[in-house]
Coordinates of C-alpha atoms and ligand atoms in Angstrom, one line a residue:
M1 CA -115.8 -149.6 -78.3
K2 CA -119.0 -149.1 -76.3
L3 CA -119.4 -147.7 -72.8
D4 CA -120.2 -150.4 -70.3
S5 CA -123.1 -149.0 -68.4
N6 CA -123.1 -151.9 -65.8
L7 CA -119.7 -150.9 -64.3
S8 CA -119.3 -148.7 -61.3
Y9 CA -117.8 -145.3 -62.0
A10 CA -116.2 -142.7 -59.7
V11 CA -115.8 -139.2 -61.1
V12 CA -113.1 -137.4 -59.0
G13 CA -113.0 -133.6 -59.2
L14 CA -116.3 -131.9 -59.9
G15 CA -115.2 -128.9 -62.0
I16 CA -115.9 -128.5 -65.7
T17 CA -114.4 -131.9 -66.5
G18 CA -116.1 -133.8 -63.7
I19 CA -119.5 -132.4 -64.5
S20 CA -119.1 -133.4 -68.2
C21 CA -118.2 -136.9 -67.1
L22 CA -121.2 -137.2 -64.8
E23 CA -123.5 -135.9 -67.6
F24 CA -122.0 -138.3 -70.1
L25 CA -122.3 -141.3 -67.9
G26 CA -125.9 -140.3 -67.0
Q27 CA -126.9 -139.9 -70.7
H28 CA -125.4 -143.3 -71.4
G29 CA -127.5 -145.1 -68.8
C30 CA -124.8 -145.6 -66.1
K31 CA -126.6 -146.1 -62.7
R32 CA -123.7 -146.8 -60.5
V33 CA -121.9 -143.4 -60.5
I34 CA -120.4 -141.4 -57.6
G35 CA -119.0 -137.9 -58.0
I36 CA -116.3 -136.9 -55.5
D37 CA -114.7 -133.7 -54.7
G38 CA -112.3 -132.4 -51.9
V39 CA -114.3 -129.3 -51.0
E40 CA -116.4 -129.4 -47.8
D41 CA -119.9 -129.4 -49.4
L42 CA -121.9 -128.9 -52.5
S43 CA -122.1 -125.1 -52.0
K44 CA -118.3 -124.8 -52.4
V45 CA -118.2 -126.4 -55.8
T46 CA -117.9 -123.7 -58.6
N47 CA -120.9 -125.0 -60.5
S48 CA -123.1 -126.3 -57.7
A49 CA -126.4 -125.5 -59.5
K50 CA -125.4 -127.8 -62.4
L51 CA -124.6 -130.6 -60.0
D52 CA -128.0 -130.1 -58.3
D53 CA -129.6 -130.4 -61.8
L54 CA -127.7 -133.6 -62.5
K55 CA -128.8 -135.0 -59.2
Q56 CA -132.4 -134.3 -60.1
Q57 CA -132.0 -135.7 -63.6
Y58 CA -130.2 -138.9 -62.5
P59 CA -131.5 -139.8 -59.0
T60 CA -129.1 -142.7 -58.6
L61 CA -126.1 -140.3 -58.8
E62 CA -124.2 -140.1 -55.5
L63 CA -122.2 -137.1 -54.5
K64 CA -119.5 -137.1 -51.9
F65 CA -117.5 -134.1 -50.5
G66 CA -114.7 -133.5 -48.0
S67 CA -112.3 -136.3 -49.0
L68 CA -111.1 -137.9 -52.2
T69 CA -111.2 -141.5 -50.7
I70 CA -112.5 -143.8 -53.3
P71 CA -115.1 -146.5 -52.4
S72 CA -113.7 -150.0 -53.0
H73 CA -116.7 -151.2 -55.2
V74 CA -115.5 -148.7 -58.0
D75 CA -114.4 -150.3 -61.3
I76 CA -113.4 -147.2 -63.3
L77 CA -112.2 -143.9 -61.8
L78 CA -112.4 -140.8 -64.0
L79 CA -109.8 -138.3 -62.8
S80 CA -110.0 -134.6 -63.4
P81 CA -106.8 -132.9 -64.8
G82 CA -106.3 -130.7 -61.8
I83 CA -105.8 -133.7 -59.4
A84 CA -102.4 -135.2 -59.7
L85 CA -101.9 -138.9 -60.1
H86 CA -99.6 -139.0 -57.1
T87 CA -102.5 -137.8 -54.8
P88 CA -102.5 -140.4 -51.9
E89 CA -106.2 -141.4 -52.5
I90 CA -105.5 -142.0 -56.2
V91 CA -102.4 -144.0 -55.5
Q92 CA -104.5 -146.1 -53.1
A93 CA -107.2 -146.6 -55.7
L94 CA -104.6 -147.8 -58.2
A95 CA -103.1 -150.2 -55.6
A96 CA -106.6 -151.6 -55.0
G97 CA -106.8 -152.5 -58.8
I98 CA -109.3 -149.7 -59.7
E99 CA -108.7 -148.6 -63.3
V100 CA -107.8 -144.9 -63.4
I101 CA -108.5 -143.0 -66.6
N102 CA -109.6 -139.5 -67.6
D103 CA -112.2 -137.9 -69.8
I104 CA -109.8 -137.8 -72.7
E105 CA -109.0 -141.5 -72.5
L106 CA -112.7 -142.3 -72.4
F107 CA -113.3 -140.0 -75.4
A108 CA -110.5 -141.8 -77.2
R109 CA -112.1 -145.2 -76.6
L110 CA -115.4 -144.0 -78.0
V111 CA -114.7 -141.6 -80.8
T112 CA -115.1 -142.8 -84.4
A113 CA -114.2 -139.7 -86.4
P114 CA -110.5 -138.5 -86.9
V115 CA -108.9 -136.4 -84.2
I116 CA -106.2 -133.7 -84.5
A117 CA -104.4 -133.3 -81.2
V118 CA -102.5 -130.2 -80.1
T119 CA -100.3 -129.7 -77.1
G120 CA -97.4 -127.4 -76.2
A121 CA -96.4 -125.1 -73.4
N122 CA -97.7 -122.1 -75.3
G123 CA -99.9 -121.4 -78.3
K124 CA -102.0 -124.5 -78.1
S125 CA -105.4 -122.8 -77.8
T126 CA -104.5 -120.5 -80.7
V127 CA -103.4 -123.4 -82.9
A128 CA -106.3 -125.6 -82.0
S129 CA -108.6 -122.7 -82.8
M130 CA -106.8 -122.0 -86.1
V131 CA -107.0 -125.7 -87.1
A132 CA -110.8 -125.7 -86.4
H133 CA -111.2 -122.4 -88.3
L134 CA -109.3 -123.8 -91.4
A135 CA -111.3 -127.1 -91.3
Q136 CA -114.6 -125.2 -91.0
H137 CA -113.7 -123.2 -94.1
C138 CA -113.1 -126.4 -96.0
G139 CA -116.7 -127.4 -95.2
V140 CA -115.9 -129.9 -92.5
R141 CA -118.1 -130.2 -89.4
V142 CA -115.5 -129.8 -86.7
G143 CA -115.7 -130.0 -82.9
L144 CA -113.1 -128.1 -80.9
G145 CA -112.5 -128.9 -77.2
G146 CA -110.3 -130.2 -74.5
N147 CA -108.1 -127.9 -72.3
I148 CA -109.5 -124.9 -74.3
G149 CA -112.7 -125.1 -72.3
T150 CA -115.3 -127.4 -73.9
P151 CA -114.8 -130.8 -72.3
A152 CA -114.0 -133.5 -74.9
L153 CA -116.9 -135.8 -73.9
A154 CA -119.4 -133.0 -74.5
L155 CA -118.3 -133.0 -78.1
L156 CA -119.4 -136.6 -78.7
A157 CA -123.0 -135.4 -78.5
E158 CA -122.7 -133.9 -81.9
D159 CA -122.1 -135.6 -85.2
Y160 CA -118.7 -134.1 -86.1
E161 CA -116.6 -135.2 -89.0
L162 CA -113.4 -134.1 -87.3
Y163 CA -112.3 -133.3 -83.7
V164 CA -109.7 -130.9 -82.7
L165 CA -108.4 -131.4 -79.1
E166 CA -106.2 -129.0 -77.2
L167 CA -104.5 -131.3 -74.6
S168 CA -102.6 -130.2 -71.5
S169 CA -99.8 -132.3 -70.0
F170 CA -102.3 -133.1 -67.1
Q171 CA -104.7 -134.6 -69.7
L172 CA -102.0 -136.4 -71.5
E173 CA -100.7 -138.2 -68.4
L174 CA -103.4 -140.9 -68.6
L175 CA -103.8 -141.1 -72.4
Q176 CA -103.4 -144.5 -74.0
S177 CA -106.0 -145.1 -76.7
L178 CA -106.0 -141.9 -78.8
Q179 CA -104.9 -142.5 -82.4
P180 CA -104.7 -138.9 -83.8
I181 CA -104.7 -138.4 -87.5
A182 CA -102.1 -135.7 -86.7
A183 CA -100.6 -134.6 -83.4
T184 CA -98.2 -131.8 -82.5
I185 CA -96.2 -130.5 -79.5
L186 CA -95.7 -126.8 -80.5
N187 CA -92.9 -126.1 -77.9
V188 CA -91.8 -127.2 -74.5
T189 CA -90.7 -124.6 -71.9
P190 CA -91.1 -125.2 -68.2
D191 CA -94.6 -124.9 -66.7
H192 CA -96.4 -126.6 -63.8
M193 CA -93.2 -127.3 -62.0
D194 CA -95.2 -127.7 -58.8
R195 CA -96.8 -130.8 -60.2
Y196 CA -93.8 -132.5 -62.0
A197 CA -90.7 -133.8 -60.4
S198 CA -88.6 -132.2 -63.2
F199 CA -88.8 -130.6 -66.6
A200 CA -88.0 -134.0 -68.1
D201 CA -91.0 -135.4 -66.4
Y202 CA -93.2 -132.6 -67.8
R203 CA -91.9 -133.2 -71.3
Q204 CA -92.5 -137.0 -71.0
A205 CA -96.2 -136.2 -70.3
K206 CA -96.3 -134.1 -73.5
L207 CA -94.6 -136.7 -75.6
R208 CA -97.5 -139.1 -75.0
I209 CA -99.5 -137.2 -77.6
Y210 CA -97.3 -138.8 -80.4
N211 CA -98.2 -142.4 -79.3
N212 CA -100.3 -144.0 -82.1
A213 CA -100.4 -140.8 -84.2
K214 CA -100.4 -141.2 -88.0
T215 CA -98.5 -138.0 -88.6
I216 CA -96.6 -135.9 -86.0
V217 CA -95.9 -132.2 -86.5
V218 CA -92.7 -131.0 -84.7
N219 CA -91.1 -127.6 -84.1
K220 CA -87.8 -127.5 -86.1
H221 CA -86.4 -125.0 -83.6
D222 CA -87.3 -126.9 -80.4
Q223 CA -85.7 -130.3 -80.0
Y224 CA -87.9 -131.0 -77.0
T225 CA -90.8 -131.4 -79.4
W226 CA -89.0 -134.1 -81.3
P227 CA -90.0 -137.7 -80.6
E228 CA -87.6 -140.0 -78.7
E229 CA -88.6 -143.1 -80.7
R230 CA -89.4 -143.7 -84.3
C231 CA -93.1 -143.0 -85.0
G232 CA -95.5 -142.2 -87.8
K233 CA -94.7 -139.6 -90.6
V234 CA -92.9 -136.5 -89.3
I235 CA -93.6 -133.0 -90.7
S236 CA -91.7 -130.0 -89.3
F237 CA -92.6 -126.3 -89.0
G238 CA -90.3 -123.4 -88.3
L239 CA -89.3 -119.9 -89.3
D240 CA -86.8 -120.8 -92.0
A241 CA -86.9 -122.4 -95.4
A242 CA -85.5 -125.7 -94.2
A243 CA -88.8 -126.6 -92.4
D244 CA -91.4 -128.5 -94.3
F245 CA -93.8 -125.6 -93.4
G246 CA -91.5 -122.6 -93.1
I247 CA -90.8 -119.1 -94.2
I248 CA -89.2 -118.1 -97.4
N249 CA -87.4 -114.7 -97.6
S250 CA -87.8 -113.4 -101.0
S251 CA -84.8 -111.2 -101.8
L252 CA -85.4 -110.8 -105.6
P253 CA -88.6 -110.2 -107.6
Q254 CA -90.0 -113.5 -108.6
I255 CA -90.7 -114.8 -112.1
S256 CA -94.3 -115.4 -111.0
D257 CA -94.6 -111.7 -110.2
L258 CA -93.5 -110.9 -113.7
D259 CA -95.9 -113.5 -115.1
E260 CA -98.7 -111.7 -113.4
G261 CA -97.8 -108.6 -115.5
R262 CA -96.6 -106.6 -112.5
G263 CA -93.8 -104.2 -113.6
L264 CA -90.4 -104.8 -112.0
D265 CA -89.9 -101.3 -110.7
R266 CA -93.4 -100.9 -109.4
D267 CA -93.2 -104.3 -107.8
R268 CA -89.8 -104.0 -106.3
G269 CA -91.0 -102.5 -103.1
A270 CA -93.5 -105.3 -102.6
S271 CA -91.4 -108.2 -103.5
V272 CA -87.9 -107.4 -102.4
G273 CA -87.3 -108.7 -98.8
Q274 CA -90.8 -110.0 -98.5
R275 CA -91.5 -113.0 -96.3
Y276 CA -93.8 -115.8 -97.3
L277 CA -95.4 -118.7 -95.5
A278 CA -94.2 -121.7 -97.5
N279 CA -94.6 -125.4 -98.0
G280 CA -91.2 -126.6 -99.1
T281 CA -90.3 -124.3 -102.0
E282 CA -94.0 -123.4 -102.7
K283 CA -95.0 -119.9 -101.5
L284 CA -98.4 -120.0 -99.8
L285 CA -99.0 -116.5 -98.5
A286 CA -97.2 -113.3 -98.1
V287 CA -96.6 -112.8 -94.3
K288 CA -98.1 -109.3 -94.6
D289 CA -101.4 -110.8 -95.7
F290 CA -101.7 -112.9 -92.6
P291 CA -103.8 -110.9 -90.0
L292 CA -101.9 -111.8 -86.8
S293 CA -98.5 -110.2 -86.1
G294 CA -95.4 -111.5 -84.5
D295 CA -93.2 -114.6 -85.2
Q296 CA -95.1 -116.6 -82.6
N297 CA -98.3 -116.4 -84.7
L298 CA -96.3 -117.3 -87.9
L299 CA -95.2 -120.5 -86.1
N300 CA -98.8 -121.0 -85.0
I301 CA -100.3 -120.8 -88.5
L302 CA -97.5 -122.9 -90.0
S303 CA -98.2 -125.6 -87.5
A304 CA -101.9 -125.4 -88.1
L305 CA -101.3 -125.7 -91.9
A306 CA -99.1 -128.7 -91.3
L307 CA -101.8 -130.3 -89.2
T308 CA -104.6 -129.7 -91.6
T309 CA -102.5 -131.0 -94.5
A310 CA -101.6 -134.1 -92.5
A311 CA -105.3 -134.6 -92.0
G312 CA -105.9 -134.5 -95.8
L313 CA -107.6 -131.1 -96.0
P314 CA -106.9 -129.0 -99.1
L315 CA -103.9 -126.7 -98.5
G316 CA -105.1 -124.0 -100.9
Q317 CA -108.4 -123.6 -99.1
C318 CA -106.7 -123.7 -95.7
V319 CA -104.3 -120.9 -96.8
A320 CA -107.2 -118.8 -98.0
A321 CA -109.0 -119.4 -94.7
S322 CA -106.0 -118.3 -92.7
K323 CA -106.5 -114.7 -93.8
S324 CA -109.8 -114.5 -91.8
F325 CA -108.5 -115.9 -88.5
V326 CA -108.9 -113.4 -85.7
G327 CA -106.8 -113.8 -82.5
L328 CA -108.3 -115.2 -79.3
E329 CA -109.3 -113.3 -76.3
H330 CA -106.7 -112.9 -73.5
R331 CA -103.8 -113.8 -75.9
C332 CA -102.0 -110.5 -76.8
E333 CA -105.4 -109.0 -77.2
V334 CA -105.3 -105.2 -77.9
V335 CA -107.7 -103.6 -75.4
G336 CA -107.3 -100.1 -76.7
D337 CA -105.1 -97.1 -77.4
H338 CA -105.3 -94.1 -75.0
A339 CA -103.1 -91.0 -75.1
G340 CA -100.3 -92.8 -77.1
L341 CA -100.4 -95.9 -74.7
R342 CA -101.4 -99.3 -76.1
W343 CA -103.1 -101.6 -73.6
I344 CA -102.6 -105.3 -74.2
N345 CA -104.3 -108.2 -72.4
D346 CA -102.2 -111.4 -72.4
S347 CA -103.7 -113.0 -69.2
K348 CA -103.2 -116.4 -70.8
G349 CA -99.5 -115.8 -70.4
T350 CA -99.5 -118.2 -67.4
N351 CA -95.8 -119.3 -67.6
V352 CA -92.5 -117.7 -68.2
G353 CA -92.1 -119.0 -71.8
A354 CA -95.5 -117.5 -72.8
T355 CA -94.5 -114.1 -71.2
V356 CA -91.1 -114.0 -72.9
A357 CA -92.8 -114.6 -76.2
A358 CA -95.5 -111.9 -75.5
I359 CA -92.8 -109.4 -74.6
C360 CA -90.7 -110.1 -77.7
G361 CA -93.8 -110.0 -80.0
T362 CA -95.0 -106.8 -78.5
A363 CA -91.6 -105.2 -78.7
A364 CA -91.4 -105.9 -82.4
Q365 CA -94.5 -103.8 -83.0
C366 CA -94.3 -101.0 -80.4
G367 CA -92.4 -97.7 -81.0
G368 CA -91.6 -97.3 -77.3
K369 CA -91.0 -99.5 -74.4
I370 CA -93.2 -101.9 -72.5
V371 CA -94.7 -101.5 -69.0
I372 CA -95.1 -105.1 -68.0
I373 CA -97.6 -106.4 -65.4
L374 CA -96.4 -109.7 -63.8
G375 CA -97.4 -111.9 -61.0
G376 CA -99.8 -114.4 -59.5
E377 CA -99.3 -118.0 -58.5
S378 CA -95.8 -119.0 -59.6
K379 CA -96.4 -122.8 -59.8
G380 CA -92.8 -123.3 -58.8
A381 CA -91.5 -121.5 -61.9
D382 CA -88.0 -120.2 -62.3
F383 CA -88.3 -116.5 -63.3
L384 CA -84.6 -116.2 -64.4
P385 CA -85.4 -116.2 -68.2
L386 CA -87.4 -113.1 -67.7
V387 CA -84.5 -111.0 -66.6
A388 CA -82.8 -110.5 -70.0
V389 CA -86.0 -109.7 -71.9
V390 CA -87.4 -107.2 -69.3
K391 CA -84.1 -105.5 -69.2
Q392 CA -84.0 -105.1 -72.9
Y393 CA -87.6 -104.2 -73.7
C394 CA -89.3 -103.0 -70.6
R395 CA -89.5 -99.6 -69.0
A396 CA -90.8 -100.8 -65.7
A397 CA -92.5 -103.9 -64.1
I398 CA -95.7 -103.7 -62.0
L399 CA -95.9 -106.7 -59.7
L400 CA -99.1 -108.3 -58.3
G401 CA -100.2 -111.3 -56.3
K402 CA -98.4 -114.1 -54.5
A403 CA -95.3 -114.1 -56.5
Q404 CA -94.7 -110.3 -56.0
Q405 CA -91.8 -110.5 -53.7
E406 CA -90.0 -113.3 -55.6
L407 CA -90.4 -111.3 -58.8
F408 CA -89.2 -108.2 -57.1
S409 CA -86.0 -109.9 -55.8
M410 CA -85.3 -111.3 -59.3
L411 CA -86.0 -108.1 -61.3
H412 CA -85.5 -104.9 -59.2
A413 CA -81.8 -104.7 -60.1
V414 CA -82.5 -104.5 -63.9
L415 CA -85.5 -102.2 -64.1
P416 CA -87.9 -100.1 -61.8
C417 CA -90.4 -102.4 -60.0
H418 CA -93.6 -101.3 -58.4
L419 CA -95.8 -103.3 -56.1
A420 CA -99.6 -103.2 -56.7
Q421 CA -102.5 -104.5 -54.6
S422 CA -105.2 -104.9 -57.2
M423 CA -105.7 -104.8 -61.0
Q424 CA -107.0 -101.3 -60.8
D425 CA -103.8 -100.4 -59.0
C426 CA -101.8 -102.0 -61.8
V427 CA -103.7 -100.0 -64.4
D428 CA -103.3 -96.6 -62.5
L429 CA -99.6 -97.2 -62.0
A430 CA -99.0 -98.2 -65.6
N431 CA -100.8 -95.1 -66.8
Q432 CA -98.5 -92.9 -64.7
I433 CA -95.3 -94.7 -65.8
G434 CA -96.0 -95.3 -69.4
A435 CA -94.7 -92.8 -72.1
S436 CA -96.2 -92.0 -75.5
Q437 CA -95.7 -95.0 -77.9
D438 CA -95.3 -97.4 -75.0
A439 CA -97.4 -100.6 -74.5
V440 CA -98.8 -101.8 -71.2
L441 CA -98.7 -105.6 -71.3
L442 CA -100.5 -107.8 -68.8
S443 CA -98.7 -111.1 -69.3
P444 CA -98.2 -112.3 -65.8
A445 CA -96.0 -115.4 -66.2
C446 CA -98.0 -116.9 -63.4
A447 CA -101.4 -118.7 -62.9
S448 CA -104.3 -116.5 -61.7
Y449 CA -105.8 -118.5 -58.9
D450 CA -104.2 -116.7 -56.1
M451 CA -106.6 -113.7 -56.8
F452 CA -108.9 -114.7 -59.6
A453 CA -111.2 -117.7 -60.5
N454 CA -109.1 -118.3 -63.7
F455 CA -107.1 -116.5 -66.5
K456 CA -110.3 -115.3 -68.1
A457 CA -111.5 -113.5 -64.9
R458 CA -108.0 -111.9 -64.6
G459 CA -108.1 -110.7 -68.2
E460 CA -111.7 -109.3 -67.8
A461 CA -110.6 -107.5 -64.6
F462 CA -107.7 -105.9 -66.5
K463 CA -110.0 -104.9 -69.4
Q464 CA -112.6 -103.6 -67.0
A465 CA -109.9 -101.5 -65.2
V466 CA -108.7 -100.1 -68.4
R467 CA -112.2 -99.3 -69.6
S468 CA -113.2 -97.6 -66.4
K469 CA -110.0 -95.6 -66.3
F470 CA -110.6 -94.2 -69.8
A471 CA -114.5 -94.1 -69.6
S472 CA -114.5 -90.5 -70.7
D473 CA -111.8 -91.0 -73.3
P474 CA -113.4 -91.2 -76.8
T475 CA -110.6 -93.2 -78.3
P476 CA -111.6 -97.0 -78.5
Ligands
LIG1 N1 -110.2 -130.7 -56.8 C1 -110.1 -131.5 -55.6 N2 -108.9 -131.8 -55.1 C2 -107.7 -131.3 -55.7 C3 -107.8 -130.5 -56.9 C4 -109.0 -130.2 -57.4 O1 -111.1 -131.9 -55.1 O2 -106.6 -131.7 -55.2 C5 -111.4 -130.3 -57.3 C6 -111.8 -128.9 -57.1 O3 -112.4 -128.7 -55.8 C7 -112.7 -128.6 -58.2 C8 -112.3 -129.6 -59.3 O4 -111.4 -130.5 -58.7 O5 -114.1 -128.8 -57.9 C9 -111.6 -128.8 -60.4 O6 -111.1 -129.8 -61.3 P1 -109.9 -129.3 -62.3 O7 -108.8 -128.6 -61.6 O8 -109.4 -130.6 -63.0 O9 -110.6 -128.3 -63.3 P2 -111.7 -128.4 -64.3 O10 -112.8 -127.3 -63.9 O11 -112.2 -129.7 -64.5 O12 -111.0 -127.7 -65.6 C10 -110.1 -128.6 -66.3 C11 -108.8 -127.9 -66.7 N3 -108.2 -127.4 -65.5 C12 -107.0 -127.8 -65.1 O13 -106.3 -128.6 -65.9 C13 -106.4 -127.3 -63.9 C14 -109.2 -126.7 -67.6 O14 -108.0 -126.1 -68.0 C15 -109.9 -127.2 -68.8 O15 -110.3 -126.0 -69.6 C16 -111.1 -128.0 -68.4 O16 -110.8 -129.0 -67.5 C17 -111.9 -128.6 -69.6 O17 -111.1 -129.6 -70.3 C18 -107.6 -124.8 -67.4 C19 -106.1 -124.8 -67.1 O18 -105.7 -124.0 -66.3 C20 -107.9 -123.7 -68.4 N4 -105.3 -125.7 -67.7 C21 -103.9 -125.7 -67.4 C22 -103.2 -124.8 -68.4 O19 -103.7 -124.5 -69.5 O20 -102.0 -124.4 -68.1 C23 -103.4 -127.1 -67.7

């Protein structure tokens, strides 16, 4: 399909997505384009300089601020993910017969190379990045974008052979035309409950990723990731041998070990009780040779291998490439070790499910207890699932931001809770409370925008506070 440059477009929301839409429409000769944002004026938009540039480059571009009201002459409205479909102005536009789509739907209508689509409450940036890494190592020119940061339309400027899109529930709400070669929902735990009427509603948005997919990849342990209707080929991943991409526990030395001439006794330590990533009964890689720790990351790599296999990439090369994947910033990122305390930045832990996984993963590797830093904008979350894990694994909780009091009420009966006013405060308190062998984990279970521009800014603030605290400490 080609973009119709004669139509009139409204781009609603002028953040990263909106700007990419304006740029794309300008590059494709669209002259009837209006950009609309709810903030009072241009100076209040995060990237106002870029908007100024676009206005210079495309003089017919109109910009409107202060209200989301859509002019009646508009044919197609491109909606940013942060603006809900039930916003009154969008409801009015739909009632007036304006076609409402988003950047991902436009991308889907125009893309010609295969697409691997990844969603999930947690792990989706990591899995999308893993898939891109594996594909790259197979010699494929791969474009990675979507919710991870690079807007999908910006990817179309390059001649990629494969696209990997991380898609949020917001982006999936308006998706109709995407025909992924492989698509996955990694897990579904509550998030964005301030946007959705119910958990079921949120899940329905996620399930849209399976529509028209050639192969779907589901989490064997999470029924919410299973499709409700018959669809393309289904591959499962999970932490046991029953999943298509799973884990085999090797309790006895293997014939193959003997074939390789490794003596039984010498080899016993290495092969007895070892865990392997597996495809069916075929062992792919010893878990100890995979660089990221924690069961969460095993699930991530298994799903990534399932997706690349579904897309026709050679499994052997993908497995080899998995050994060189390094974790992403702000996802259980080790910042440093100082006087026996390990400092971990998981600022991307923006919902309860992500934080529960981060606490369990950290506990499995830490000799002591965890000092957990929680809080921010709750997004209507229910914090109850945190109670049991913090009780079991945490020494204390340090609470920050808008959800501070709510978290305090929920947690103070099960562990000591401390209130902090700033990130530096959190780091100072954690340093006083933590004991040798403990880990200090920033995994807030909340969004960042009550105090920071985004989760990256929050993670940077944490890292900066840790660095300045230990500036004179020679340990990295
Ligand atoms: N705006 C209004 N009225 C509103 C809401 C927003 O006018 O009611 C305007 C704001 O003034 C602002 C613009 O809309 O100028 C922001 O648009 P946006 O919130 O859609 O954000 P973008 O900058 O376009 O970033 C979006 C994603 N943000 C959201 O989904 C909230 C980014 O994901 C994504 O990286 C980017 O597109 C590129 O695809 C961030 C995110 O938090 C990381 N995602 C959520 C998550 O991961 O949990 C879903």
